[in-house]
Coordinates of C-alpha atoms and ligand atoms in Angstrom, one line a residue:
M1 CA -13.6 -3.0 25.8
S2 CA -16.7 -3.9 24.6
G3 CA -16.5 -5.9 21.1
L4 CA -13.3 -7.5 21.9
R5 CA -12.1 -10.7 23.2
A6 CA -9.1 -12.3 24.9
S7 CA -6.9 -14.2 21.9
P8 CA -7.5 -18.3 21.5
Q9 CA -5.1 -20.6 22.3
R10 CA -2.6 -20.5 19.4
A11 CA -2.3 -23.2 17.0
Y12 CA 0.6 -22.8 16.1
P13 CA 5.0 -22.9 18.2
R14 CA 5.7 -20.5 20.3
V15 CA 9.3 -19.0 20.0
K16 CA 11.4 -20.3 22.3
S17 CA 13.7 -17.7 22.8
S18 CA 11.0 17.9 -11.4
G19 CA 13.4 18.8 -13.8
M20 CA 14.2 15.2 -13.9
P21 CA 15.9 13.1 -16.6
R22 CA 13.2 10.9 -17.7
R23 CA 12.1 9.9 -21.1
Q24 CA 8.6 8.6 -22.2
F25 CA 8.2 6.3 -24.6
Q26 CA 7.7 7.1 -28.0
T27 CA 4.5 8.8 -29.9
D28 CA 2.8 7.2 -32.8
S29 CA 0.0 9.2 -33.1
S30 CA -1.5 7.3 -36.2
G31 CA -2.3 4.6 -33.5
P32 CA -5.8 3.6 -32.6
A33 CA -7.1 7.1 -30.1
T34 CA -8.3 5.1 -27.3
S35 CA -6.3 1.9 -27.1
R36 CA -4.7 2.3 -23.5
P37 CA -0.3 2.5 -23.7
A38 CA 1.3 -0.5 -22.4
C39 CA 4.8 -0.1 -20.5
N40 CA 6.3 -0.5 -23.4
E41 CA 3.7 0.3 -26.0
K42 CA 4.6 4.2 -27.5
T43 CA 2.4 6.5 -24.9
S44 CA 0.4 8.0 -27.0
S45 CA 0.2 12.1 -27.0
L46 CA -3.7 11.6 -28.7
W47 CA -4.2 8.8 -26.7
H48 CA -4.4 11.2 -23.5
E49 CA -5.8 14.4 -25.1
V50 CA -9.0 12.0 -26.3
E51 CA -8.9 10.8 -22.4
L52 CA -8.2 14.2 -21.0
L53 CA -11.1 15.0 -23.3
K54 CA -13.4 12.3 -21.9
G55 CA -13.0 14.2 -18.0
K56 CA -13.3 17.7 -19.5
I57 CA -17.0 16.6 -20.4
G58 CA -17.5 15.0 -17.5
M59 CA -18.1 11.7 -18.8
Q60 CA -18.3 9.6 -15.2
K61 CA -17.5 6.1 -17.1
T62 CA -14.1 5.2 -15.9
I63 CA -11.0 4.4 -16.9
V64 CA -8.3 2.4 -15.3
N65 CA -5.1 4.2 -15.8
S66 CA -2.1 4.9 -13.2
W67 CA 1.8 4.5 -13.6
N68 CA 3.1 6.3 -11.1
E69 CA 2.3 8.2 -7.4
W70 CA 2.3 11.7 -8.2
D71 CA -0.2 12.5 -11.4
P72 CA -3.3 14.7 -11.7
L73 CA -5.7 12.6 -9.6
K74 CA -8.9 11.8 -10.4
H75 CA -10.6 8.7 -9.1
V76 CA -9.7 6.6 -6.1
I77 CA -11.4 4.4 -4.2
V78 CA -11.4 5.3 -0.3
G79 CA -12.8 2.8 2.3
R80 CA -14.3 2.2 5.4
A81 CA -13.9 1.5 8.5
D82 CA -17.3 -0.9 9.1
D83 CA -17.2 -3.6 10.7
C84 CA -13.0 -3.7 11.6
H85 CA -12.1 -6.0 13.4
I86 CA -9.2 -6.8 15.4
P87 CA -8.4 -10.2 14.0
P88 CA -7.3 -12.8 16.9
D89 CA -3.3 -14.6 16.8
E90 CA -1.9 -15.6 14.0
P91 CA 1.5 -15.7 13.2
A92 CA 2.5 -12.7 10.0
L93 CA 0.5 -10.4 12.4
E94 CA 1.8 -11.8 15.9
A95 CA 5.3 -10.5 14.2
K96 CA 3.8 -7.3 13.3
I97 CA 2.1 -6.3 16.5
P98 CA 4.7 -4.4 19.0
E99 CA 5.7 -6.2 22.0
D100 CA 3.8 -3.4 24.4
S101 CA 1.0 -2.9 22.5
D102 CA -2.5 -2.5 24.0
M103 CA -3.0 -4.5 21.0
R104 CA -2.0 -7.7 21.7
G105 CA -3.7 -10.2 23.8
Q106 CA -7.1 -9.2 22.4
W107 CA -9.4 -9.8 19.1
G108 CA -12.8 -8.8 18.7
R109 CA -15.1 -6.3 16.2
R110 CA -13.5 -3.1 17.4
P111 CA -15.7 -0.4 19.0
Q112 CA -18.7 0.5 17.5
D113 CA -18.6 4.1 18.7
T114 CA -14.5 4.1 17.4
I115 CA -16.0 2.8 14.0
D116 CA -18.2 5.8 13.7
R117 CA -15.5 8.2 14.7
A118 CA -13.1 7.0 12.1
N119 CA -16.1 6.1 9.3
A120 CA -16.8 9.8 9.7
L121 CA -13.5 11.0 9.3
L122 CA -13.2 8.6 6.2
D123 CA -16.1 10.4 4.7
A124 CA -15.2 14.5 5.6
F125 CA -11.9 13.3 3.5
A126 CA -13.9 11.4 0.5
A127 CA -16.3 14.1 0.5
Q128 CA -12.3 17.1 0.3
L129 CA -11.3 14.6 -2.4
E130 CA -14.3 14.9 -4.6
K131 CA -14.8 18.9 -3.6
R132 CA -11.5 19.2 -5.6
G133 CA -12.4 17.4 -8.7
V134 CA -11.9 13.9 -7.7
R135 CA -13.9 10.7 -7.8
V136 CA -14.7 8.6 -5.3
D137 CA -15.6 5.8 -4.8
R138 CA -15.8 3.4 -1.6
P139 CA -15.8 -0.6 -1.2
T140 CA -18.9 -2.5 -0.2
A141 CA -17.7 -4.3 3.9
L142 CA -18.1 -7.9 3.8
D143 CA -19.1 -9.1 7.4
H144 CA -15.4 -9.0 8.9
S145 CA -16.5 -11.5 12.0
V146 CA -17.2 -14.2 8.7
P147 CA -13.9 -16.9 10.3
V148 CA -11.9 -17.6 7.5
T149 CA -11.2 -21.5 6.6
T150 CA -9.3 -23.4 3.6
P151 CA -8.8 -27.2 3.3
D152 CA -5.1 -24.7 4.7
F153 CA -5.7 -23.2 8.0
H154 CA -8.6 -21.5 10.1
T155 CA -9.0 -18.1 11.7
E156 CA -11.8 -16.6 13.6
S157 CA -12.2 -13.8 11.9
Q158 CA -11.4 -10.9 9.2
F159 CA -10.3 -7.7 9.3
G160 CA -11.6 -5.2 7.2
C161 CA -11.2 -2.5 4.4
M162 CA -10.2 0.4 5.7
P163 CA -6.4 0.3 3.2
P164 CA -6.8 -0.5 -0.3
R165 CA -3.8 0.4 -1.1
D166 CA -2.9 -2.8 0.8
V167 CA -4.5 -5.0 -1.5
L168 CA -4.9 -3.8 -4.8
L169 CA -2.1 -2.5 -7.4
T170 CA -3.0 -0.5 -9.6
V171 CA -0.6 -0.5 -12.4
G172 CA -1.7 1.5 -16.1
S173 CA -4.8 0.2 -17.2
E174 CA -5.0 -3.1 -14.4
M175 CA -6.2 -3.3 -11.0
L176 CA -3.7 -6.3 -9.5
E177 CA -5.5 -8.3 -5.6
A178 CA -2.5 -9.3 -3.9
T179 CA -1.8 -12.6 -2.3
M180 CA -1.3 -11.0 0.9
S181 CA 0.3 -13.3 3.9
Y182 CA -2.3 -12.5 7.0
R183 CA -4.5 -15.6 6.6
C184 CA -7.1 -12.7 8.0
R185 CA -7.0 -11.0 5.1
W186 CA -7.9 -13.9 2.5
F187 CA -10.5 -12.6 1.2
E188 CA -10.2 -8.9 2.0
Y189 CA -10.0 -8.3 -2.7
L190 CA -13.9 -9.2 -1.5
N191 CA -15.0 -5.9 -0.7
Y192 CA -13.7 -4.5 -4.1
R193 CA -15.2 -7.0 -6.0
P194 CA -18.2 -4.6 -6.2
L195 CA -16.3 -1.9 -7.9
M196 CA -14.0 -4.5 -9.8
Q197 CA -17.1 -5.5 -12.0
Q198 CA -18.6 -2.2 -12.2
Y199 CA -15.0 -1.4 -13.6
F200 CA -15.2 -3.9 -16.1
D201 CA -18.1 -3.4 -17.9
E202 CA -17.1 0.4 -18.0
D203 CA -13.6 -0.1 -19.4
P204 CA -13.5 -2.3 -22.3
N205 CA -9.2 -2.1 -21.6
F206 CA -9.1 -2.8 -17.7
R207 CA -7.4 -5.7 -16.4
H208 CA -9.2 -6.9 -13.7
E209 CA -6.2 -9.4 -12.1
S210 CA -5.5 -11.8 -9.2
A211 CA -2.3 -13.4 -8.1
P212 CA -2.6 -16.1 -6.9
K213 CA -4.1 -17.1 -3.6
P214 CA -1.9 -18.2 -1.3
R215 CA -2.1 -21.3 0.8
L216 CA -0.7 -19.8 3.9
T217 CA -0.7 -23.0 6.4
D218 CA 2.6 -23.1 8.5
K219 CA 5.4 -23.6 6.3
D220 CA 4.4 -19.8 5.2
Y221 CA 6.0 -18.2 8.6
H222 CA 8.9 -18.8 10.5
P223 CA 8.0 -21.5 13.7
D224 CA 10.4 -19.3 15.9
Y225 CA 9.5 -15.9 14.7
L226 CA 6.6 -15.2 17.2
S227 CA 5.3 -13.3 19.9
D228 CA 7.3 -14.5 23.1
K229 CA 9.7 -11.0 24.2
I230 CA 13.0 -11.2 22.3
G231 CA 13.9 -7.3 22.0
V232 CA 14.1 -4.7 19.3
E233 CA 17.7 -5.1 19.0
K234 CA 17.3 -8.8 17.8
R235 CA 14.3 -7.9 16.1
L236 CA 16.7 -5.1 13.9
Q237 CA 19.5 -7.9 13.8
W238 CA 17.5 -10.1 12.5
T239 CA 15.2 -7.7 9.4
A240 CA 19.1 -6.3 8.5
E241 CA 20.0 -10.6 7.9
K242 CA 16.5 -10.5 6.0
F243 CA 15.2 -12.8 8.0
F244 CA 11.6 -11.6 8.5
V245 CA 8.5 -13.8 9.7
T246 CA 7.3 -14.9 6.1
T247 CA 9.5 -17.9 4.7
D248 CA 9.6 -18.5 0.8
E249 CA 7.2 -21.6 0.1
E250 CA 5.5 -19.2 -2.1
P251 CA 4.7 -15.8 -4.0
L252 CA 3.2 -13.6 -0.9
F253 CA 3.0 -9.6 -1.3
D254 CA 1.1 -7.4 -0.4
A255 CA 0.5 -4.2 -2.8
A256 CA 1.4 -1.3 -0.1
D257 CA 4.7 -2.8 0.0
V258 CA 4.9 -1.9 -3.8
L259 CA 5.7 2.1 -5.4
R260 CA 4.7 2.1 -9.0
F261 CA 7.9 4.9 -10.7
G262 CA 6.4 4.5 -14.3
R263 CA 8.2 1.7 -16.0
D264 CA 10.3 1.0 -13.0
L265 CA 8.5 -0.9 -9.7
V266 CA 10.0 -0.6 -5.8
V267 CA 9.4 -3.4 -4.1
Q268 CA 9.9 -4.0 -0.6
H269 CA 11.0 -7.6 1.4
G270 CA 9.7 -8.0 4.7
F271 CA 7.4 -9.2 6.4
T272 CA 4.5 -8.9 3.5
T273 CA 6.3 -9.7 0.7
N274 CA 9.1 -12.3 0.5
L275 CA 11.0 -12.8 -2.7
K276 CA 8.8 -15.5 -4.4
G277 CA 6.5 -12.1 -4.1
I278 CA 8.8 -10.0 -5.8
E279 CA 9.9 -12.8 -8.5
W280 CA 6.3 -13.1 -9.4
L281 CA 5.8 -9.9 -9.6
R282 CA 8.8 -9.5 -11.8
R283 CA 6.7 -11.8 -14.7
H284 CA 4.6 -11.0 -14.6
F285 CA 4.9 -7.1 -15.4
P286 CA 7.7 -8.0 -17.9
D287 CA 7.7 -4.1 -19.0
H288 CA 8.8 -3.1 -15.9
R289 CA 11.7 -3.5 -14.1
V290 CA 10.9 -4.6 -10.1
H291 CA 13.9 -3.8 -7.8
A292 CA 13.2 -5.2 -4.3
V293 CA 14.9 -2.7 -1.6
N294 CA 15.6 -3.2 2.3
F295 CA 15.7 -0.5 5.0
L296 CA 17.6 -0.9 7.9
G297 CA 15.7 0.3 11.0
D298 CA 12.6 -0.8 10.7
P299 CA 12.0 -3.9 13.7
Y300 CA 8.8 -4.1 11.4
P301 CA 9.0 -3.7 8.0
I302 CA 5.0 -4.3 6.5
H303 CA 4.6 -2.1 3.6
I304 CA 7.0 0.6 2.0
D305 CA 4.8 4.1 2.5
A306 CA 5.8 4.7 5.8
T307 CA 9.2 4.5 4.6
F308 CA 9.5 6.2 1.2
T309 CA 7.3 8.6 0.1
P310 CA 7.7 10.1 -3.6
L311 CA 6.4 13.6 -3.6
R312 CA 7.5 14.3 -7.5
P313 CA 9.2 12.9 -9.9
G314 CA 13.3 13.9 -8.2
L315 CA 12.0 14.0 -4.8
I316 CA 11.7 11.2 -2.8
L317 CA 10.9 11.8 1.1
N318 CA 12.9 8.3 2.8
N319 CA 12.5 7.8 7.1
P320 CA 15.4 8.6 8.4
Q321 CA 15.0 5.8 11.2
R322 CA 15.3 3.5 8.3
R323 CA 17.4 4.6 5.2
L324 CA 17.5 2.6 2.0
P325 CA 20.8 1.5 2.0
A326 CA 24.6 3.0 -0.1
D327 CA 23.9 0.1 -2.5
Q328 CA 19.9 0.1 -3.3
R329 CA 20.2 4.3 -3.7
K330 CA 22.0 4.3 -6.9
M331 CA 19.4 4.3 -9.3
F332 CA 18.2 7.3 -7.6
E333 CA 21.9 9.2 -7.7
A334 CA 21.8 8.3 -11.2
N335 CA 19.1 10.0 -12.5
G336 CA 19.1 12.6 -10.5
W337 CA 16.2 12.0 -7.8
E338 CA 17.2 13.7 -4.2
I339 CA 15.6 10.8 -1.3
V340 CA 15.3 13.4 2.1
D341 CA 14.9 12.5 5.1
A342 CA 11.2 12.6 6.2
A343 CA 10.2 14.8 9.1
Q344 CA 9.7 13.9 12.1
P345 CA 6.3 13.1 13.7
A346 CA 4.4 15.1 15.7
H347 CA 3.6 12.5 18.1
N348 CA 5.4 10.1 19.8
A349 CA 3.1 6.6 19.6
P350 CA 0.7 5.7 17.9
P351 CA -2.8 6.3 18.9
P352 CA -4.8 2.6 20.5
L353 CA -5.1 -0.1 19.4
C354 CA -3.1 0.8 16.0
Y355 CA -1.1 -1.4 14.0
S356 CA 1.1 1.1 12.6
S357 CA 4.4 3.5 14.0
T358 CA 4.2 6.8 14.2
W359 CA 5.7 7.4 10.9
L360 CA 2.3 7.6 9.3
S361 CA 3.7 11.3 9.8
M362 CA 5.1 10.9 6.0
N363 CA 2.0 8.3 4.3
V364 CA 0.7 11.2 2.5
L365 CA -1.1 11.0 -0.7
V366 CA 0.1 12.8 -3.6
L367 CA -2.4 14.8 -5.3
D368 CA -0.1 15.9 -7.9
P369 CA 3.5 16.9 -8.2
K370 CA 2.4 20.9 -7.1
T371 CA -0.1 19.6 -3.9
V372 CA -0.4 17.2 -0.6
C373 CA -2.7 16.2 1.7
V374 CA -1.0 15.7 4.6
E375 CA -3.3 14.0 8.0
K376 CA -3.8 18.0 10.2
S377 CA -2.1 17.1 13.2
E378 CA 1.5 16.3 11.6
V379 CA 3.0 19.8 11.7
Y380 CA 6.2 19.3 10.9
Q381 CA 6.0 17.1 8.2
A382 CA 3.2 19.8 7.1
E383 CA 5.7 22.3 7.5
Q384 CA 8.6 20.3 4.9
M385 CA 6.3 19.7 2.4
D386 CA 5.5 23.7 2.6
K387 CA 9.1 24.0 2.3
L388 CA 10.0 21.7 -0.6
G389 CA 7.5 24.2 -2.7
M390 CA 4.5 21.4 -1.9
E391 CA 0.9 22.8 -1.5
V392 CA -0.3 20.8 1.7
V393 CA -4.2 19.7 2.1
E394 CA -4.6 18.8 5.9
V395 CA -7.1 16.3 6.0
D396 CA -8.2 15.2 9.4
L397 CA -7.6 11.1 9.9
R398 CA -5.4 10.0 12.7
D399 CA -8.4 8.9 14.5
A400 CA -8.9 6.8 11.5
Y401 CA -5.0 5.5 12.1
A402 CA -6.2 2.6 13.9
F403 CA -8.1 0.6 11.1
G404 CA -5.8 -0.1 8.3
G405 CA -3.4 3.6 8.4
G406 CA -2.1 6.4 7.5
L407 CA -4.0 8.5 4.0
H408 CA -2.0 7.2 1.0
C409 CA -3.1 3.6 3.0
C410 CA -6.8 4.1 2.6
T411 CA -6.7 5.0 -0.5
A412 CA -6.2 3.2 -3.7
D413 CA -5.6 5.0 -7.0
V414 CA -8.0 4.5 -10.1
F415 CA -6.6 7.5 -12.0
R416 CA -4.1 10.0 -13.5
E417 CA -3.2 11.1 -15.7
G418 CA -0.6 10.6 -18.1
G419 CA 1.3 7.5 -19.2
C420 CA 3.9 4.9 -18.6
E421 CA 7.8 6.8 -18.5
D422 CA 11.0 5.9 -18.1
Y423 CA 12.6 7.9 -14.9
F424 CA 15.7 6.0 -14.9
P425 CA 16.9 6.0 -18.2
N426 CA 20.9 5.4 -16.8
M427 CA 20.5 2.2 -14.9
Ligands
ABU501 N1 1.0 1.1 6.2 C1 2.1 1.2 6.6 C2 3.0 1.2 8.3 C3 4.1 1.0 8.5 C4 4.7 1.3 9.6 O1 3.8 1.1 11.0 O2 5.4 2.4 9.7

């Protein structure tokens, strides 16, 4: 394949063997109309009216505000496939790539024709959103061929900027740059810095935050968790025991391991997010309840968004091969949430040179509690959405999956209407 190279010698050791109960925070209409409510503060209905009015009169200035995965989406970032690379081997990345994957043993810039095709699909998706009244911004791609070198590690190339969801976590008026856990993704936030600067200039309430950059030394990874063929059974046993490739040396998290449910953040503990990362999030968002979850049955647990997909208050899709364990379902059951098995993917295998599983079928983008973007070829998922009462917007994206994921992955929220609500009053 043009541009791709054989993997270099590894520098790390090899393995040896809707009618929901919900409570809105009390309103104090005497508060200033333009100050942003924090999650522990009063959500002002007047504030919302002002924001809505601004939208109606067509103000293009940025307002960063998004508390959940389903409120009406008005402003979003859509990624680009520009200069996307398959990075060289490194511990965390290698653990994620299935043993029989066509990606094993090669790295380098992806072929230009595939980049062009993925960009055409991402551009068309952006245009579809704009037609529906959603403002769309795009990242400014770095030269991803530039190696990443710090005092602690070196890797020969970067990755890309197709999946902003992996890097940027929007909670209310804050956008938080995740630590990331792959060395090749250490500088990925820079693709989004021009937008962060613009938002900072345009929105006086925008909080631009960055989690502590991790050192990503060899201590961050279990040395016996690498590429040799240990088999899926062994991988499943390890993940059931919560023995993941990453250690708890320092806080690590990818933003795509976090789902936002108003006052509650649900975070997957797995390959890309460790317990210290979850603890860091807990301390960083003191007004939220932060819940660590694990899903049995996923041999490569990275990112929660092909496993657990909230569609609207009270309704979540769960990957039937990665069910939430009974003890972790309690908070949902106690608050009237229904967790339904997602439909089967339409494909038996991911597209070529793709990191993700076939379960990108459920990696959907909710536009509002009644409308959802589903990948065009995922006919079973679309059918299920229809039965669940959702209007389905078909989006052609499969040929872009290899660049970092599906419809949820390739977007990051900037503005959704609505405030911080408590969807789990019975804890
Ligand atoms: N970024 C979501 C990928 C998860 C999966 O491969 O199933």
